[in-house]
Coordinates of C-alpha atoms in Angstrom, one line a residue:
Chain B
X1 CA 272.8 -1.9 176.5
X2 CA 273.5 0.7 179.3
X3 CA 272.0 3.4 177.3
X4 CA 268.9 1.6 176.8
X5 CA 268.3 0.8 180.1
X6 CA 268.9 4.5 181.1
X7 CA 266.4 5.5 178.3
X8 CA 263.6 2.8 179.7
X9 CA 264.3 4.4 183.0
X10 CA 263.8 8.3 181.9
X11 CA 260.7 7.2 179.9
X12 CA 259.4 5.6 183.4
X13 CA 259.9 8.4 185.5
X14 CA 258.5 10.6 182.9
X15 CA 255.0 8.6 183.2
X16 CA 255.0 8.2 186.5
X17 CA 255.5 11.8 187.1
X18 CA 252.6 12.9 184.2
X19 CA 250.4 10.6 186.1
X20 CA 251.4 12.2 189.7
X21 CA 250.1 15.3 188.0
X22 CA 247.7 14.5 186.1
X23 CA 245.7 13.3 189.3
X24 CA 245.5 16.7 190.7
X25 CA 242.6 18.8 189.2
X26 CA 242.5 22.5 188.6
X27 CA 240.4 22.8 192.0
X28 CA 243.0 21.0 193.9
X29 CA 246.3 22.4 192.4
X30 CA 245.0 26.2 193.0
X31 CA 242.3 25.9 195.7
X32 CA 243.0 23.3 197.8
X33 CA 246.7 23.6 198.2
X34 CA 246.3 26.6 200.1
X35 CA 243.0 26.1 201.9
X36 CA 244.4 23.2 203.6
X37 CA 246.8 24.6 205.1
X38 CA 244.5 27.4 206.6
X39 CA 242.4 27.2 210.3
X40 CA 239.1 27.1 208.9
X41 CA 238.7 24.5 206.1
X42 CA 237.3 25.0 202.8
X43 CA 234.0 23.6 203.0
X44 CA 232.5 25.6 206.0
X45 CA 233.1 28.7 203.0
X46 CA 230.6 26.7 200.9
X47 CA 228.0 26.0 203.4
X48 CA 228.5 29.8 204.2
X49 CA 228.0 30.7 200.3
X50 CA 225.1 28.4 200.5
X51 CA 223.8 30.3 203.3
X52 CA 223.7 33.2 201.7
X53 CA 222.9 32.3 198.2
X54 CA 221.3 29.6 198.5
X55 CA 221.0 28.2 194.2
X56 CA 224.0 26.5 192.3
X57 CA 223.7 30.0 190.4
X58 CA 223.5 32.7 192.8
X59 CA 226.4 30.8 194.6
X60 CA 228.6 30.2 191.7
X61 CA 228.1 33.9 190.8
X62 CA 229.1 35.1 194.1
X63 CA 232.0 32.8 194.2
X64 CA 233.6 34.1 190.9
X65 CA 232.2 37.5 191.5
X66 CA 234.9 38.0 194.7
X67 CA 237.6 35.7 193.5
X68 CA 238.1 38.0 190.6
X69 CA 237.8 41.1 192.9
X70 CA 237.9 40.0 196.8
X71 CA 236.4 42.9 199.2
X72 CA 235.9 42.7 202.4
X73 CA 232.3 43.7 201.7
X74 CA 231.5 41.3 199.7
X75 CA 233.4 38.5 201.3
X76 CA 230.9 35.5 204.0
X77 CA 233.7 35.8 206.5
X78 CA 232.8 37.0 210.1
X79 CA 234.2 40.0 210.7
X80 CA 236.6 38.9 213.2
X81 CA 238.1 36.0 210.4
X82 CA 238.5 38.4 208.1
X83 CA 240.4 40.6 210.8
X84 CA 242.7 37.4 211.7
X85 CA 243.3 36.5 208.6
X86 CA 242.5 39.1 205.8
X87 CA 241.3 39.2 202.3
X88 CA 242.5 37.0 199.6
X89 CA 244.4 37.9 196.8
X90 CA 242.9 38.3 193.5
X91 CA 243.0 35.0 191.3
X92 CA 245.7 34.5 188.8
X93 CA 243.4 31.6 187.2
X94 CA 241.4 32.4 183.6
X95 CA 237.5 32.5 183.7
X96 CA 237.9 28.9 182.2
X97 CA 240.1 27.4 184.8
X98 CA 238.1 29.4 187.7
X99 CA 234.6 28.4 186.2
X100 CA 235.8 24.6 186.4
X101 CA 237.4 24.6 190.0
X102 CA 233.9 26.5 191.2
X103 CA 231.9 23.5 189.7
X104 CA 234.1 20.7 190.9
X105 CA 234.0 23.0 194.9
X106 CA 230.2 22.9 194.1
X107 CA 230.0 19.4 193.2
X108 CA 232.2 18.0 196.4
X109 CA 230.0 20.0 198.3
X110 CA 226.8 20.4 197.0
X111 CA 224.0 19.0 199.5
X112 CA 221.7 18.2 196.0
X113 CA 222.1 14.0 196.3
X114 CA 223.4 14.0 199.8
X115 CA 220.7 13.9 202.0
X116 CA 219.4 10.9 202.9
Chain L
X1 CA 142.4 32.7 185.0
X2 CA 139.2 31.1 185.9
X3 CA 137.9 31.5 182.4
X4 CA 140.9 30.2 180.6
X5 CA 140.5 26.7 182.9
X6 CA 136.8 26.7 182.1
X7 CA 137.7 26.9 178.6
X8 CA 140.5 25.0 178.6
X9 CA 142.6 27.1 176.4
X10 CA 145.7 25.0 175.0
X11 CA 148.6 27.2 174.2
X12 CA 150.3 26.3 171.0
X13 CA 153.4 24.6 170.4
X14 CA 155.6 27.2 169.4
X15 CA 154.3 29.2 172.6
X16 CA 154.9 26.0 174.9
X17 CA 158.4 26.0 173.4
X18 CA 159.3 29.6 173.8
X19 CA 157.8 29.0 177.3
X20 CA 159.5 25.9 178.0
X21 CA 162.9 27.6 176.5
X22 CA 162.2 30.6 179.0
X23 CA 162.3 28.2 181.6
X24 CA 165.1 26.5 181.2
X25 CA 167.1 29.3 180.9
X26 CA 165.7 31.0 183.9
X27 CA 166.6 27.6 185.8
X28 CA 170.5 27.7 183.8
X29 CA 171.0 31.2 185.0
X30 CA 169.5 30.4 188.6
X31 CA 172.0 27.5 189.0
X32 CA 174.7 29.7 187.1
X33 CA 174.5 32.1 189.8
X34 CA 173.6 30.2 192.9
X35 CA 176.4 27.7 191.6
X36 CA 178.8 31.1 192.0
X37 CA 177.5 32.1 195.3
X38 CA 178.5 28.5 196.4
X39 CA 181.8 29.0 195.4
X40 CA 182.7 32.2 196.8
X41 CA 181.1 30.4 199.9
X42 CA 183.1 27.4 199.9
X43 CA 186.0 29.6 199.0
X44 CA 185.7 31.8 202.2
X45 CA 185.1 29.1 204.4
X46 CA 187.9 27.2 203.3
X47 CA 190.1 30.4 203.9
X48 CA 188.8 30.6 207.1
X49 CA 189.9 26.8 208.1
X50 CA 193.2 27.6 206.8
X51 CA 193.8 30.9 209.0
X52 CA 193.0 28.9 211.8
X53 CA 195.7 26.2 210.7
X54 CA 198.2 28.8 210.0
X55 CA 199.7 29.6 213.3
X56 CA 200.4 25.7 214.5
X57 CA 201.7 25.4 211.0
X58 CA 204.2 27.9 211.5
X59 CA 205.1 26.8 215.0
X60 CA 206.2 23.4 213.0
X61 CA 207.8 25.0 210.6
X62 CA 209.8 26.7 213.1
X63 CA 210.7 23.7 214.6
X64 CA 211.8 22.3 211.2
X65 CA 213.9 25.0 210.7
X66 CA 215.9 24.4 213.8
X67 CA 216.8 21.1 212.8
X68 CA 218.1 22.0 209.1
X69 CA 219.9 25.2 211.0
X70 CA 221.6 21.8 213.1
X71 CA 222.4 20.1 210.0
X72 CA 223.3 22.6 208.4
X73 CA 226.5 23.2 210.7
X74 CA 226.8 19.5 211.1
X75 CA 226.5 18.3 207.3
X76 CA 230.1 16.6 206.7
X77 CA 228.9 14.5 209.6
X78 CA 225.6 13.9 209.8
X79 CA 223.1 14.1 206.3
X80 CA 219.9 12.7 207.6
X81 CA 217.0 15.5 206.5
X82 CA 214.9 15.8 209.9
X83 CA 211.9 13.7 209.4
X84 CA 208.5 14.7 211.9
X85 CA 205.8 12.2 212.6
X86 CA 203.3 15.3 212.6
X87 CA 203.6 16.2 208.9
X88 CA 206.0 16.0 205.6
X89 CA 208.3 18.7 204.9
X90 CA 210.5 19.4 201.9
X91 CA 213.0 22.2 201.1
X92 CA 213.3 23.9 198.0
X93 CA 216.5 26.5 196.6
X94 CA 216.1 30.3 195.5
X95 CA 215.8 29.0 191.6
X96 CA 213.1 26.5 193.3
X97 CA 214.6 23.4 192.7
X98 CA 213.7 20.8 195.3
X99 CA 216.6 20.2 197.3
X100 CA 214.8 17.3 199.2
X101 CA 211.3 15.9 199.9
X102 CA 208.8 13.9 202.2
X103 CA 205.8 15.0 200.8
X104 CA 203.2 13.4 199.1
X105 CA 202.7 15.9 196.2
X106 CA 205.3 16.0 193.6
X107 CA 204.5 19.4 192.5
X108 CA 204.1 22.4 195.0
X109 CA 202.9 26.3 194.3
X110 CA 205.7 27.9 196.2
X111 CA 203.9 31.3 195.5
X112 CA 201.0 30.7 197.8
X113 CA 200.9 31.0 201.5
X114 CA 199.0 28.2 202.6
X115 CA 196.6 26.2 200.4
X116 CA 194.3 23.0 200.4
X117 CA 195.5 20.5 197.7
X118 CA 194.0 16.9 198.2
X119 CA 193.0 16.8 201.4
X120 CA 196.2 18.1 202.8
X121 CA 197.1 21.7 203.6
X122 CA 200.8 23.0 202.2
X123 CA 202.3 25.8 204.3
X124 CA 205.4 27.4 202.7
X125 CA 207.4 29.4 204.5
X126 CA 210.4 31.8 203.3
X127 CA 214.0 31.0 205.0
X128 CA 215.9 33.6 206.2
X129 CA 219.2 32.0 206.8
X130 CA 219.7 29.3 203.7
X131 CA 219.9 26.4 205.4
X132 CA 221.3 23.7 203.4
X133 CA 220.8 26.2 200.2
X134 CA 217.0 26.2 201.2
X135 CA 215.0 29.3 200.6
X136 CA 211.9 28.1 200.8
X137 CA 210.5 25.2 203.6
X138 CA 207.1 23.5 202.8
X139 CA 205.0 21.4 205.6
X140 CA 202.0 19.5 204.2
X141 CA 199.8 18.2 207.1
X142 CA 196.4 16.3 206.4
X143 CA 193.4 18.6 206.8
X144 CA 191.2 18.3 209.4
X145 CA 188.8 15.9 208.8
X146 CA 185.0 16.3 207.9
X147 CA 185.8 20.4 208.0
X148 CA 184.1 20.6 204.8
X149 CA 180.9 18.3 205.5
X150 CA 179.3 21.4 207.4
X151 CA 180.1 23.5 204.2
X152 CA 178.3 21.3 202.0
X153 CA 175.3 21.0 204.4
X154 CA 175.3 24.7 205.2
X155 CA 175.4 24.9 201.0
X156 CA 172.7 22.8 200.4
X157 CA 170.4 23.6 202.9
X158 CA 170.5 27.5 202.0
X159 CA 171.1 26.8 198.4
X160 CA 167.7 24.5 198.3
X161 CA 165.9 27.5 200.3
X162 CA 166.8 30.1 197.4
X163 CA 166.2 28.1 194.6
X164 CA 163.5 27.5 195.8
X165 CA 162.1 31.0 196.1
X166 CA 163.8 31.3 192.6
X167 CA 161.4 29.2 191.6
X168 CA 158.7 30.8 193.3
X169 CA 159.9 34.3 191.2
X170 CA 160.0 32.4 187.9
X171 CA 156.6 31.3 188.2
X172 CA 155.5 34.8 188.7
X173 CA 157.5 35.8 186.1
X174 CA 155.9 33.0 183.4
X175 CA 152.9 34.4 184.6
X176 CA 154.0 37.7 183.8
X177 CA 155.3 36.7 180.5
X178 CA 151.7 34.4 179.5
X179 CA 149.6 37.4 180.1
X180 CA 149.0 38.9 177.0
X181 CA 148.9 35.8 175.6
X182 CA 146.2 34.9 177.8
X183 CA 144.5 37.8 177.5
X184 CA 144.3 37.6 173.6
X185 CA 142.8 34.2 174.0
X186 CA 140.0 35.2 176.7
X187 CA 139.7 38.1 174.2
X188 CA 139.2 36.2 171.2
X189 CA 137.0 33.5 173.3
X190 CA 134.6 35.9 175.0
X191 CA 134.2 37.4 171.3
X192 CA 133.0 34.5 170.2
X193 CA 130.9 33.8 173.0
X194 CA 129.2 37.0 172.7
X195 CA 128.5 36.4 168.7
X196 CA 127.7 32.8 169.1
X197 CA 124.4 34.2 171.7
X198 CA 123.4 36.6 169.2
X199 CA 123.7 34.1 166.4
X200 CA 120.8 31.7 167.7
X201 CA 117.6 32.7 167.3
X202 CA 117.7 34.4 164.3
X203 CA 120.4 31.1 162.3
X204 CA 116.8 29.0 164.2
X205 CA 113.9 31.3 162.6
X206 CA 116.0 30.8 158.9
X207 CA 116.4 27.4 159.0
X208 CA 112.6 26.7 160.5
X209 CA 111.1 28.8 157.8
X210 CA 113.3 27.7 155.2
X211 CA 112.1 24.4 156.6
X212 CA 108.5 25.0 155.9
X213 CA 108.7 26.2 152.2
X214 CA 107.7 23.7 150.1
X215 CA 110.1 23.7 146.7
X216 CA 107.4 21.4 144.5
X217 CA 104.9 24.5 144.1
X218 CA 108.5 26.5 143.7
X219 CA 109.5 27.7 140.3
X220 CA 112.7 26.3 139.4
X221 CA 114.9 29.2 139.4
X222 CA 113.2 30.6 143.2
X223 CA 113.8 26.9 144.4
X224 CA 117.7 27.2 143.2
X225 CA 117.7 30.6 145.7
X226 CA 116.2 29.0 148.3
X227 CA 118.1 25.9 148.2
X228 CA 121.3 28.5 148.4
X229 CA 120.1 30.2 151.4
X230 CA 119.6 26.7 152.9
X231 CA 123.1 25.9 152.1
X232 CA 124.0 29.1 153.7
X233 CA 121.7 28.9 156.8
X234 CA 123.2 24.9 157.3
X235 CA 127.0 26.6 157.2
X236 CA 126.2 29.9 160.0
X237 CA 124.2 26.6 161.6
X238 CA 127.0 24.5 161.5
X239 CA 129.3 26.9 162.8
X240 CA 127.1 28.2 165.4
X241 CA 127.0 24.7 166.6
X242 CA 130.7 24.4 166.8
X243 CA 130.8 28.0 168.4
X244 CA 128.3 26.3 171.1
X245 CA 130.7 23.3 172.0
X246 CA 134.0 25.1 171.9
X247 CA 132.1 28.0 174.3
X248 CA 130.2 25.7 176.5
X249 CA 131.8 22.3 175.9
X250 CA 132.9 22.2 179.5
X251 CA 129.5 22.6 180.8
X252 CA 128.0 19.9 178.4
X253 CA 127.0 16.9 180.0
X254 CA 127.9 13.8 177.7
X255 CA 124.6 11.3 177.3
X256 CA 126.5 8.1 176.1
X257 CA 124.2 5.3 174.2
X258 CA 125.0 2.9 171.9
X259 CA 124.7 4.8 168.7
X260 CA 124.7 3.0 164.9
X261 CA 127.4 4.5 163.1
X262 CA 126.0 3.5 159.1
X263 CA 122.3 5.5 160.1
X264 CA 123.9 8.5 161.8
X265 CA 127.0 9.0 158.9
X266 CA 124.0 8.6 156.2
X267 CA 121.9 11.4 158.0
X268 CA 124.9 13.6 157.7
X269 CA 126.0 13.2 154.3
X270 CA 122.3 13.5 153.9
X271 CA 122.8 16.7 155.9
X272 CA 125.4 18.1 153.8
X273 CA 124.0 17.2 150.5
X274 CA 122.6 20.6 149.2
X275 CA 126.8 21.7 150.2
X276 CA 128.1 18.7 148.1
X277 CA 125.7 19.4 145.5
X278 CA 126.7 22.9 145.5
X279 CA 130.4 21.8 144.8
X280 CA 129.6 19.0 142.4
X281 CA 131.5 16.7 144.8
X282 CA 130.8 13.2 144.9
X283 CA 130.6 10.7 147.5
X284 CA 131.2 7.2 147.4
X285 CA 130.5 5.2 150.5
X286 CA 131.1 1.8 152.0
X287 CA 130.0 1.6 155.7
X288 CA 128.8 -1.5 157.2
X289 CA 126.2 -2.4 159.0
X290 CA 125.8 -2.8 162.8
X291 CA 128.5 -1.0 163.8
X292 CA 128.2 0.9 166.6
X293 CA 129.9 2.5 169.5
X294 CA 129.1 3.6 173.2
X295 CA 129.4 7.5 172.9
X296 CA 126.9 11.0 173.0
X297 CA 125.4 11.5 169.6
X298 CA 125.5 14.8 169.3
X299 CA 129.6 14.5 169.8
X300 CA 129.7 11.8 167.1
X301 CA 127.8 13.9 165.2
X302 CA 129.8 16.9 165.6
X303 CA 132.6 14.9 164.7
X304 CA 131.4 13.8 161.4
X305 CA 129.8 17.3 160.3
X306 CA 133.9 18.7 160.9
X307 CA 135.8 16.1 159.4
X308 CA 132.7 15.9 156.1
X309 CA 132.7 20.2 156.3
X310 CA 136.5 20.3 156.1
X311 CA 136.1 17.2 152.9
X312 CA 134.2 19.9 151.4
X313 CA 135.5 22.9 152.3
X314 CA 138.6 22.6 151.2
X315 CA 137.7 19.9 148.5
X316 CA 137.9 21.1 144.7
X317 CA 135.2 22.1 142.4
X318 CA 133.8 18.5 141.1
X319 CA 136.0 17.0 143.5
X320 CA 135.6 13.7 145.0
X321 CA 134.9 12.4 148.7
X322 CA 135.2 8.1 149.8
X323 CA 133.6 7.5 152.9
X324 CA 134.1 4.3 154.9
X325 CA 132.6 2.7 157.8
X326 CA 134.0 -0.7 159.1
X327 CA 134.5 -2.2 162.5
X328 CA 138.0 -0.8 163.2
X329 CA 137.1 2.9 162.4
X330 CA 136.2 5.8 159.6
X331 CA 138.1 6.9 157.2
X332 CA 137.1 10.1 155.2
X333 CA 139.2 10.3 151.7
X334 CA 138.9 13.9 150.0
X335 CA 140.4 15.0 146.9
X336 CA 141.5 18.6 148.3
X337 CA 144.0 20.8 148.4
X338 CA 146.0 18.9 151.4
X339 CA 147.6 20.2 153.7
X340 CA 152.0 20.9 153.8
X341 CA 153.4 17.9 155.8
X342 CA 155.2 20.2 158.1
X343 CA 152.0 21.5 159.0
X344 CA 149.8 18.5 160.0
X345 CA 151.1 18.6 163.4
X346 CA 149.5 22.1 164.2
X347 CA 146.2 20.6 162.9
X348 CA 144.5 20.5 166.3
X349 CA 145.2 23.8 167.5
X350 CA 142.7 26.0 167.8
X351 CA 142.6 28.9 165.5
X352 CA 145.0 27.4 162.8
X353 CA 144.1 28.0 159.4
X354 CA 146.1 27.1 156.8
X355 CA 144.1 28.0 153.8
X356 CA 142.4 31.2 154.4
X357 CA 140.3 31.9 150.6
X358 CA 138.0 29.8 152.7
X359 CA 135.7 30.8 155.6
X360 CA 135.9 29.3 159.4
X361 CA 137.7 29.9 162.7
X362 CA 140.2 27.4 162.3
X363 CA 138.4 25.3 165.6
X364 CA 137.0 21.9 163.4
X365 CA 139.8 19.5 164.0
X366 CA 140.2 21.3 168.0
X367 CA 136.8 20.1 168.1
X368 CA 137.6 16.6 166.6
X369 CA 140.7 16.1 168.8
X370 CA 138.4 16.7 172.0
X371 CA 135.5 14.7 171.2
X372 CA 138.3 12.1 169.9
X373 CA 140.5 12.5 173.1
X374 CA 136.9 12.2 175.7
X375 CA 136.3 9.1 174.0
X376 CA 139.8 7.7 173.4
X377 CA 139.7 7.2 169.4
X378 CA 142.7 7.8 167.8
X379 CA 142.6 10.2 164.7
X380 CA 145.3 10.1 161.9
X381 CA 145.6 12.6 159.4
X382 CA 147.4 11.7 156.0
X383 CA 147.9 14.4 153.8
X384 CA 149.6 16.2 150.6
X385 CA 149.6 19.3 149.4
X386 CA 147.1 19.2 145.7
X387 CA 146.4 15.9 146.5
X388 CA 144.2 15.4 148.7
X389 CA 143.6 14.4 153.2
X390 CA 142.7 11.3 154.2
X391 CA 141.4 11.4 158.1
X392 CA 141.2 7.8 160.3
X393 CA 139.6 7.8 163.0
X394 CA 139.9 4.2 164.8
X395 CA 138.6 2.8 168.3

């Protein structure tokens, strides 16, 4: 009877926990974690990209382009941000999992359906 | 030119047509290139309103520019695209996707600089900060108004004016181009003029002393001769006559009297007897009496001798000719040749011949159709080819 309960229990937390996880997306686990915990917050980068690049494409590009090899010549930082706080490491994440945290970044941020 | 108005000298129908064909192209091409000029016009002056719209237009979209640069660093908070009551404005990203819109048009030719679409001028301008993702900034303002009604006057007026002395050159020009014809005409008319004087006097001393013979105290066979230079001398008469009215028929002065139809038809089948005999033709007749019209003998007369020459003329050898008079008209039945059916039409021009084993100038039916035409009858010609023309002439 006291084993049952224990396995009912396990089985409970195990659910609850998958869902916990589950909630977080690939954009949130490996992007946001860290950018919220930094001065300047992640979407003044997009509007930045934006400024630049202005198309979902030439944005995306540039994105993935200095995630996979960050410079400090190709980065949108000021010079004096970059100075404070330096140039990101190189990401860990596959093409795949780095392709779908841009989109979801583009699509929390995108201006397309916004404006009003 | 004087002589071809005395003369009236009708041009024939396929001349009229290539004349008529010269025209109309002359007029296409006219249009074709003041219709051009216009355009280049129009174009130019439309440029020109545009120039002048060009720097206010930029000072807007300068303006407009400003405000996306504020949203821009504002968007989490505020996402309200900056609306102007001066003109509509939308924004469009480097792949030219429309990122948002106030204008009227849905489509917009982000390649041009400023252009007139509608009544409404579209500036676009090229960004060069992204605001909001935009590269590219369009302002559409309504154009001023009325700026092309002095165009169009300005077009119409001028374009009336050269047309005009298009015209003018064109008509020079079909003169240019009727010449020779006109000159072959006069040519051919003052040829016969001249042969038609020297034919009088001596076609007058034939016939009077052909006249005077008498055939009873004749041997046959001397009679037979004399009756064929009679024949002859009636045929140079006849045509001398018709040479006379097509020359001079302007200068004739028509003596209308009330003239009975049955009498004068008789006297010129009587006339052309010795011809008929000649042929073996005969005539059958059925005119009735007391008909009679309001018109100058001599014409009616000329009339009948053309249509009765041409029965016989062109009649076959023992052939046959039905004369008939009756209160609606004439109608002159031969047995001839005919004529094609797609030729009847050019019967009334004036030196058409269709059948030339036979002698004449090809001016019998001109003459008809003018006598007919001064006096309003109406002539029909019915005819086929080896069977024979039947000629109504009704009043």
């Amino acid at each position: 009877m006291r084993e049952n309960f224990m396995v009912k229990h396990i089985l409970f937390l195990l659910v609850i926990g998958s869902i916990c996880c589950a909630k977080q997306n690939v954009y949130e686990q490996n992007c946001l974690s860290c950018h919220k915990e930094l001065a300047v917050k992640i979407d003044k980068f997009f509007y930045r990209y934006l400024l630049k690049y202005s198309s979902e494409v030439e944005v995306k590009k540039a994105m993935i382009a200095y995630l996979k090899n960050p410079k400090k010549d190709t980065s949108i930082l000021q010079d004096g941000l970059i100075q404070r706080f330096g140039i990101k490491k190189r990401t860990t994440l596959t093409d795949e999992k780095l392709k779908e945290s841009i989109d979801i970044y583009w699509d929390t941020y995108t201006v397309f359906g916004r404006l009003k | 030119m004087l002589a071809l108005k005395n003369w009236d000298i009708n041009l024939r129908s396929s001349e009229k047509k290539t004349l008529w064909s010269f025209l109309l192209l002359y007029a296409f091409l006219a249009l074709l290139i003041l219709a051009f000029v216009a355009f280049l016009y129009y174009d130019l002056e439309r440029n020109l309103m545009l120039q002048n719209q060009k720097e206010s237009l930029s000072n807007l979209t300068n303006e407009q520019i400003s405000r996306l640069k504020s949203l821009h660093v504002n968007f989490e908070k505020e996402q309200t695209y900056p609306r102007d009551e001066r003109f509509n404005s939308a924004i469009y990203d480097s792949s030219l996707k429309q990122i948002f819109s106030t204008l009227h048009a849905k489509k917009v030719n982000l390649y041009e600089d400023i252009y007139l679409e509608n009544g409404r001028i579209y500036f676009i301008k090229e960004l060069e900060s992204y605001y909001l993702g935009a590269r590219y900034i369009v302002i559409e303002v309504p154009a001023p108004k009325r700026w092309d009604r002095k165009v169009y006057r300005k077009l119409l007026l001028y374009g009336g004016l050269i047309f005009g002395v298009l015209v003018v050159i064109g008509y020079f020009l079909l003169n240019l181009l009727l010449r020779p014809i006109r000159e072959t005409i006069v040519l051919l008319d003052r040829f016969i003029k001249d042969t038609t004087h020297e034919l009088n006097t001596p076609i007058n001393a034939i016939l009077s002393n052909i006249e005077m013979i008498e055939l009873e105290t004749l041997d046959s066979a001397l009679a037979k001769k004399i009756k064929r230079m009679s024949i002859a001398s009636k045929t140079i008469s006849n045509l001398y006559d018709d040479l006379t009215y097509l020359v001079l028929s302007n200068h004739m002065g028509s003596h209308d009297e009330s003239v009975d139809l049955k009498t004068l038809i008789e006297e010129r089948i009587e006339y052309f007897a010795l011809l008929l005999e000649s042929k073996k033709i005969t005539i059958s007749t059925d005119l009735q009496e007391n008909i009679t019209l309001i018109i100058d003998r001599k014409k009616m007369a000329k009339l009948i001798d053309n249509i009765l020459s041409n029965a016989i003329k062109y009649n076959t050898l023992q052939g046959s000719i039905y004369f008939s008079l009756s209160p609606e008209g004439i109608v002159i039945q031969d047995s001839g040749r005919g004529i094609e059916e797609n030729q009847i039409h050019q019967v009334f021009e004036r030196y058409t011949r269709f059948d030339r084993s036979v002698g004449g100038f090809g001016i019998g039916l001109n003459i008809v159709w003018t006598i007919a035409k001064e006096y309003s009858l109406h002539v029909k010609i019915n005819s086929q080819a080896n069977q024979g023309t039947c000629v109504k002439i009704s009043w």
